[in-house]
CSV table of C-alpha atoms in Angstrom, one decimal:
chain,number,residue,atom,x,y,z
A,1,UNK,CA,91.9,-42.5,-84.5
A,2,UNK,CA,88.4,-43.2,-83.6
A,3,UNK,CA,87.3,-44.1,-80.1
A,4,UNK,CA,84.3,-44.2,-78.5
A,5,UNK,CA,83.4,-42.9,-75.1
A,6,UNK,CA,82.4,-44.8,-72.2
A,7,UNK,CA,79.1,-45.6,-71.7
A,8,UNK,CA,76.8,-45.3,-68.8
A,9,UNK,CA,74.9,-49.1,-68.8
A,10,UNK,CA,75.3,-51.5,-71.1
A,11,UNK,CA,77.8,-54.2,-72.7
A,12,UNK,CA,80.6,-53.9,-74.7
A,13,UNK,CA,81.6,-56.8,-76.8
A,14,UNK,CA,85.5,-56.3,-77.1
A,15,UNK,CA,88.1,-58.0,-79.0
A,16,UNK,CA,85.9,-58.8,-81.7
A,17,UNK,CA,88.0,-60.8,-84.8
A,18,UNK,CA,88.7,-58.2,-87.6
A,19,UNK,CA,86.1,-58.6,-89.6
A,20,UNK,CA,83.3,-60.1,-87.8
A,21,UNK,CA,81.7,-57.5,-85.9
A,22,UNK,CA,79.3,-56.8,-88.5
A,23,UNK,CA,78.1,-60.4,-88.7
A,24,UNK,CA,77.5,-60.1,-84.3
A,25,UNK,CA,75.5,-56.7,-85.1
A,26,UNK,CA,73.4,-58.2,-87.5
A,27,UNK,CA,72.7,-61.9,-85.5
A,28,UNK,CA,72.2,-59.6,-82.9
A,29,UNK,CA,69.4,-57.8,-84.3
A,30,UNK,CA,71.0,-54.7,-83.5
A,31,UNK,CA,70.3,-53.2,-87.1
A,32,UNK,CA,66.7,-53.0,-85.7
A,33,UNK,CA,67.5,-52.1,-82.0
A,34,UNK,CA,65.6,-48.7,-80.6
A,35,UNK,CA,68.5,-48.1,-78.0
A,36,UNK,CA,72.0,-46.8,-78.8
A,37,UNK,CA,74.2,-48.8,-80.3
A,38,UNK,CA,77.4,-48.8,-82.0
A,39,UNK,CA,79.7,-50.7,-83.8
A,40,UNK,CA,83.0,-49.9,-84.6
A,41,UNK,CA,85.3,-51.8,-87.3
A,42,UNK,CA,89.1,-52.1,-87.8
A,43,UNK,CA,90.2,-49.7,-84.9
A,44,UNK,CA,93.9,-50.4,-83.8
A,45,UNK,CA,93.8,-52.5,-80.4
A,46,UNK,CA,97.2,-53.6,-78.6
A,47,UNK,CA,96.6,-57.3,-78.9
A,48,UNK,CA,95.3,-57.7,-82.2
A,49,UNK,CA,96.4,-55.2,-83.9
A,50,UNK,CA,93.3,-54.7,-85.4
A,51,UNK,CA,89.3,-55.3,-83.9
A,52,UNK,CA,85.8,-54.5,-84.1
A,53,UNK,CA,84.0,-53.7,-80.8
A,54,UNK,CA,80.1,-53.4,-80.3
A,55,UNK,CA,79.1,-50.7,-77.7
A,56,UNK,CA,75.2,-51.0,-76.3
A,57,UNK,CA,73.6,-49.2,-74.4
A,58,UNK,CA,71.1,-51.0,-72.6
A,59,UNK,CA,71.1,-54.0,-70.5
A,60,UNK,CA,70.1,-56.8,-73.0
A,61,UNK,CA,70.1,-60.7,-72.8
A,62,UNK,CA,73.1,-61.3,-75.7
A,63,UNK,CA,73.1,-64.6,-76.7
A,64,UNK,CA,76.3,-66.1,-75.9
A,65,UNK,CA,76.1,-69.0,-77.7
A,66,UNK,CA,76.0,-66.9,-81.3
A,67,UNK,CA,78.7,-65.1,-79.9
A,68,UNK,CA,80.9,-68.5,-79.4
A,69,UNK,CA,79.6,-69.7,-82.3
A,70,UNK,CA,81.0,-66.7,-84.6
A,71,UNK,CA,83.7,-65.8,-82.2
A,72,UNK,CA,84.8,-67.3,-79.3
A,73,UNK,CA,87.6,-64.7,-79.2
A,74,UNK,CA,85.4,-62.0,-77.3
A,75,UNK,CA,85.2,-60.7,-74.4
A,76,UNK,CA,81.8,-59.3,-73.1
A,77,UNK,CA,82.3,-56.3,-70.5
A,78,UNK,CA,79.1,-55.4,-68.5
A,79,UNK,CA,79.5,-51.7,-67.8
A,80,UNK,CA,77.4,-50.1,-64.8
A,81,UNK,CA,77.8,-46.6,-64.3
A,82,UNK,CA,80.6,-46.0,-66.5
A,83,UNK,CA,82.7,-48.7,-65.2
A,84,UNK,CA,83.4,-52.5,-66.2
A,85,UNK,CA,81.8,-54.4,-63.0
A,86,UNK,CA,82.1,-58.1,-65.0
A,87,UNK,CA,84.0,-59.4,-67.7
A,88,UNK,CA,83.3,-62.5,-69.2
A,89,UNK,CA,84.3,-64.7,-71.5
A,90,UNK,CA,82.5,-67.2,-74.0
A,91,UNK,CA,83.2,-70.3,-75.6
A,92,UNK,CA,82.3,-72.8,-78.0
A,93,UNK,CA,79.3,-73.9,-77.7
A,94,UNK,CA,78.9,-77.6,-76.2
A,95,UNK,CA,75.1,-77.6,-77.3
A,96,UNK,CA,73.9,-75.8,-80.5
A,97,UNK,CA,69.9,-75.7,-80.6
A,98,UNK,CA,68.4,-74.4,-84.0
A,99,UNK,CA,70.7,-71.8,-85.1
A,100,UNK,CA,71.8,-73.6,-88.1
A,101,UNK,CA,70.2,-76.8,-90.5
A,102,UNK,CA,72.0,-80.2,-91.0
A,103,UNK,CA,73.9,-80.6,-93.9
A,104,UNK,CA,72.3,-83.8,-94.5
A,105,UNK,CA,69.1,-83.4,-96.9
A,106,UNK,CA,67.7,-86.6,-95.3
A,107,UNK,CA,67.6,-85.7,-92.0
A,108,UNK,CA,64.6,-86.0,-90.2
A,109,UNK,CA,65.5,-82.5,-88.7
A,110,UNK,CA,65.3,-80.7,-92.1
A,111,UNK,CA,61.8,-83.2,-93.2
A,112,UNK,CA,60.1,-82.1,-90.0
A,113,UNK,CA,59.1,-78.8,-89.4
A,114,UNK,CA,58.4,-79.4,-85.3
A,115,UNK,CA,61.8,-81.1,-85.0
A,116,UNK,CA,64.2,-78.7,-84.8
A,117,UNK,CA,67.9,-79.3,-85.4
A,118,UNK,CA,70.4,-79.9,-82.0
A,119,UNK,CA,74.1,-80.4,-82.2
A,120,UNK,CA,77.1,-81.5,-80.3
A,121,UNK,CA,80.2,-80.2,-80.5
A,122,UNK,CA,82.4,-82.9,-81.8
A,123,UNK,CA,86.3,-81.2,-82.7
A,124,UNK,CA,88.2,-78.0,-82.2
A,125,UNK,CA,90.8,-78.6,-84.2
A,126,UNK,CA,91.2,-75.8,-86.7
A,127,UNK,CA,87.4,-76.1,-88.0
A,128,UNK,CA,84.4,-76.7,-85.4
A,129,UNK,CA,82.0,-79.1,-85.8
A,130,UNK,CA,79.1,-79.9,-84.8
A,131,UNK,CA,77.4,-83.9,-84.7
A,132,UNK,CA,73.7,-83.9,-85.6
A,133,UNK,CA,71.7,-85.5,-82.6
A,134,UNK,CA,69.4,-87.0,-84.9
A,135,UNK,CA,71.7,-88.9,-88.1
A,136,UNK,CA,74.8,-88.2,-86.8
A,137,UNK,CA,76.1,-86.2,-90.0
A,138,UNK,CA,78.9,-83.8,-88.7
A,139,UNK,CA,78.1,-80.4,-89.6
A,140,UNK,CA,80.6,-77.0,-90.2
A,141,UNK,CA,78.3,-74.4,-88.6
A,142,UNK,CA,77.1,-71.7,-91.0
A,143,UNK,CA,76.1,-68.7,-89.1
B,1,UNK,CA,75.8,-41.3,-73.3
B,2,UNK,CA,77.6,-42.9,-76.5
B,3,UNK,CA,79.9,-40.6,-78.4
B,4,UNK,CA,82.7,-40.9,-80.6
B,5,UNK,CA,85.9,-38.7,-80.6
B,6,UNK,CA,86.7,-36.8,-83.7
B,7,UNK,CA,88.3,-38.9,-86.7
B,8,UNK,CA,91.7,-37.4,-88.1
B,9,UNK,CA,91.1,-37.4,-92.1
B,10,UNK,CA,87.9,-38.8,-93.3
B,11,UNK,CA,84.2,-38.4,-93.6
B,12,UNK,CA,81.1,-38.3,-91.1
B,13,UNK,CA,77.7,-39.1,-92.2
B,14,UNK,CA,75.5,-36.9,-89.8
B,15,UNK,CA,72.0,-36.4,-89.0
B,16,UNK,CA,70.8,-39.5,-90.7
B,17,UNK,CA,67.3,-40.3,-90.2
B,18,UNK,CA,67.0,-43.1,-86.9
B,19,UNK,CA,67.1,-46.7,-88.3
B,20,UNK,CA,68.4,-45.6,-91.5
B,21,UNK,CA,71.5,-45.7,-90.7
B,22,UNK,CA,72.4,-49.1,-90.7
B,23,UNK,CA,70.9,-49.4,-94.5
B,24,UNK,CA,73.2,-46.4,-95.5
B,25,UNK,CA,76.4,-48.6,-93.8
B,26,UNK,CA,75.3,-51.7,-96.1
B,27,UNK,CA,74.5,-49.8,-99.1
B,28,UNK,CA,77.8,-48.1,-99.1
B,29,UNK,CA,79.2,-51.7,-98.4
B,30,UNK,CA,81.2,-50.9,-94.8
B,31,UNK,CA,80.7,-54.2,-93.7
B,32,UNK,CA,83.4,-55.1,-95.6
B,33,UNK,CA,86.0,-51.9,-95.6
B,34,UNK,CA,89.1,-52.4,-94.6
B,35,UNK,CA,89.6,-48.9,-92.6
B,36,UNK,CA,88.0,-48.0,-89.6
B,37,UNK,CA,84.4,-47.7,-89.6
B,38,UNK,CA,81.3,-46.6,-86.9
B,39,UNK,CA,78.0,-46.9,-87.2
B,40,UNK,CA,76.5,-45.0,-84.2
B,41,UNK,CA,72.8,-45.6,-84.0
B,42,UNK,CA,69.5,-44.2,-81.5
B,43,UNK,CA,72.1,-41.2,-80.4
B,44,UNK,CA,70.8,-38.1,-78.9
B,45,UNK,CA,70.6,-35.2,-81.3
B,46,UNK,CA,69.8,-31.5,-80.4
B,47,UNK,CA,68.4,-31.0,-83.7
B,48,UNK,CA,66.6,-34.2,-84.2
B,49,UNK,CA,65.8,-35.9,-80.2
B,50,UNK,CA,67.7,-39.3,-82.3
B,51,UNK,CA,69.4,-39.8,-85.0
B,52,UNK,CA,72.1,-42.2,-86.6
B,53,UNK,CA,75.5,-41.1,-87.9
B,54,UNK,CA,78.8,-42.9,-89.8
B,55,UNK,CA,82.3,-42.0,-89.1
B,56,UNK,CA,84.6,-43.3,-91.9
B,57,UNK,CA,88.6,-43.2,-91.3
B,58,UNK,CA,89.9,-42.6,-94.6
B,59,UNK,CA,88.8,-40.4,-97.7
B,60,UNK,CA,86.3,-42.7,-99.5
B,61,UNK,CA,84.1,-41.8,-102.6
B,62,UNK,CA,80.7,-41.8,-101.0
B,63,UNK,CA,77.9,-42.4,-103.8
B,64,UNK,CA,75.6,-39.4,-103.2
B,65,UNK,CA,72.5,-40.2,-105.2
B,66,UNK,CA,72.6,-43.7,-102.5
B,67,UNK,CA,72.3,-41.1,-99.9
B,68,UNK,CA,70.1,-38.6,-101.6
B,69,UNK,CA,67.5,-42.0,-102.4
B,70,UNK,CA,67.6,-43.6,-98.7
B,71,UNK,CA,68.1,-40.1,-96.9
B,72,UNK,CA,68.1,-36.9,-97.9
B,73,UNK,CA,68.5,-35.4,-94.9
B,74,UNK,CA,71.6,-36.3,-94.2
B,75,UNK,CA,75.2,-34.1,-94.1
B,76,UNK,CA,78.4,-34.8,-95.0
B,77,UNK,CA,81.5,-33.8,-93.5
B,78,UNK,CA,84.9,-33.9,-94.9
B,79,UNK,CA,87.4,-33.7,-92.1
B,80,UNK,CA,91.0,-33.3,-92.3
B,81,UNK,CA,93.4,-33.2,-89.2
B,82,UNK,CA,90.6,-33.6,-87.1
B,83,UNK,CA,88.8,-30.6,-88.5
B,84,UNK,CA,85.5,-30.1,-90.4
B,85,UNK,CA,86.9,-28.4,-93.5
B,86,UNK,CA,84.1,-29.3,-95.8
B,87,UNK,CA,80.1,-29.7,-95.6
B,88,UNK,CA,77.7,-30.8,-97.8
B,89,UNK,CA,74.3,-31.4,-98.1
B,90,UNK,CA,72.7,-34.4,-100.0
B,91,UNK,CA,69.8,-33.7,-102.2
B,92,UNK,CA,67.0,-36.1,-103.7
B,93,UNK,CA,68.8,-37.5,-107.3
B,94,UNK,CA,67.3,-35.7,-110.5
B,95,UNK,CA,68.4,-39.2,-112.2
B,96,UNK,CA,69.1,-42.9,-111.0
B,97,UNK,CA,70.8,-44.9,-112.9
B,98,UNK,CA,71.1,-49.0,-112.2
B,99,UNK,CA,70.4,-49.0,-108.5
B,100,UNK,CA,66.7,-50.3,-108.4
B,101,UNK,CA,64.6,-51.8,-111.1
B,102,UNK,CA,61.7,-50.6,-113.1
B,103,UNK,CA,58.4,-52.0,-111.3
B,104,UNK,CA,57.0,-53.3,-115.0
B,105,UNK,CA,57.7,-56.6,-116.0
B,106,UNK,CA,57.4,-56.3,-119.1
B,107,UNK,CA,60.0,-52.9,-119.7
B,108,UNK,CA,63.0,-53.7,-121.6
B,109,UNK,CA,65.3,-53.2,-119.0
B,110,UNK,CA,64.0,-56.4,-117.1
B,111,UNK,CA,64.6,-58.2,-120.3
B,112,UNK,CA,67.7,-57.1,-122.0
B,113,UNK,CA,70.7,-57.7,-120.3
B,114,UNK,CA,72.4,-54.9,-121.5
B,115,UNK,CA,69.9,-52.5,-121.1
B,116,UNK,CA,70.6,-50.6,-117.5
B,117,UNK,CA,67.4,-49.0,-115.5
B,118,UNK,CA,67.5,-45.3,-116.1
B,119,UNK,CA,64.4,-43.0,-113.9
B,120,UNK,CA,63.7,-39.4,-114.1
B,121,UNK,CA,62.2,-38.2,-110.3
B,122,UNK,CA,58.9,-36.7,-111.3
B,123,UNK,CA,57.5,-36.3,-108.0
B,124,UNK,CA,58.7,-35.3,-104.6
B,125,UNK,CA,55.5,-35.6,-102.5
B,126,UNK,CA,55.4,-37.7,-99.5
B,127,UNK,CA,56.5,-40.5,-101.4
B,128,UNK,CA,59.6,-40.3,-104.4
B,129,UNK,CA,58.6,-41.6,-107.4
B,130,UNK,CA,60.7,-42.0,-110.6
B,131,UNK,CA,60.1,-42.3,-113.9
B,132,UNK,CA,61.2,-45.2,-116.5
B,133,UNK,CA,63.0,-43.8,-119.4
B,134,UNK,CA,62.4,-46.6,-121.6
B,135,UNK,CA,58.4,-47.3,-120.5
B,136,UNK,CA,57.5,-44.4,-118.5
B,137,UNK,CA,56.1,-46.4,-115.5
B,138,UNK,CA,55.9,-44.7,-112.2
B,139,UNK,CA,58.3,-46.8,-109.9
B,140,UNK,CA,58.9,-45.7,-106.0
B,141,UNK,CA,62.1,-46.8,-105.4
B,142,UNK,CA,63.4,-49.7,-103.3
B,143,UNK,CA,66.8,-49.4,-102.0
């Protein structure tokens, strides 16, 4: 059984998806970070069964709109001291701003390099999508 | 302080080189294993101040000459019922076969399908630098 200690300041990204905590570490840069990190795959979890977790230690500004975006499942524990003192959740993103291109090759989004691609979130149901604010084109996010 | 508790039967990548360690974790393609995986990165090390280490859940073949290319300073534990029962040592590979290509354009192996790369080390100085068996250019490898 593997299990990581607690640590002393930082976040821990919890109830990652099987299988997606990798994709988090690397959108996260934390393949380059200079602070402890760890990430931990498949460990058993009472909910799930299975998840990945991300432990860092260091107060950083995650981006909770790639974590929505990838999985909206997580929960983000801010840890001061060696204990939890806020839990959050996220959520899909209402707003998407430049994290992925319009699938429409026409776009004036992808012609123009100082026009940079913003969504809407248009369904959750079973996929996500996201409506270009510039043609219109519905887009399934590719992060 | 980040630690991780012992693994019951498995393998633990130790004293790899900070930053490396996330390279080692993609080269041996952990992103994707189905067991339970850690990369633990920027922890304290008596021996080294930092360093980066892998715990893997689960007896895996672990391609040494990938380690001995990124890293040679790493160890390898074997452990069974939580106990270190085996440790090795990786060294810098005599040979490479297939895992980079030959730096010359024009060497058969960049032209022949069928033709794998195949390097001789010929100089451990700094820098590692193999040898082409089929044109005897001088490539430092790129993993």
């Amino acid at each position: 059984m593997l299990k990581v200690e607690s640590i002393h300041y930082g976040i821990v990204i919890d109830h990652i998806t099987q299988g997606k905590g990798k994709k988090i570490f690397d959108k996260l840069n934390l393949g380059e970070a200079d602070f402890p990190v760890v990430l931990l795959r498949n460990v058993t979890s009472s909910k799930y069964g299975k998840k990945d977790i991300i432990k860092i230690e260091n107060c950083i500004d995650v981006d909770m709109t790639i974590l929505g975006l990838i999985d909206p499942n997580v929960t983000i524990n801010i840890v001061e001291n060696e204990t939890i003192t806020k839990k959050m959740k996220v959520e899909i993103p209402e707003e998407v701003h430049g994290l992925f291109k319009c699938k429409n090759p026409r776009c004036i989004s992808n012609a123009e390099d100082n026009i940079s691609p913003l969504f809407k979130l248009v369904k959750v149901n079973g996929t996500v999508e996201y409506s270009c604010e510039y043609c219109e084109e519905h887009t399934s996010y590719m992060l």
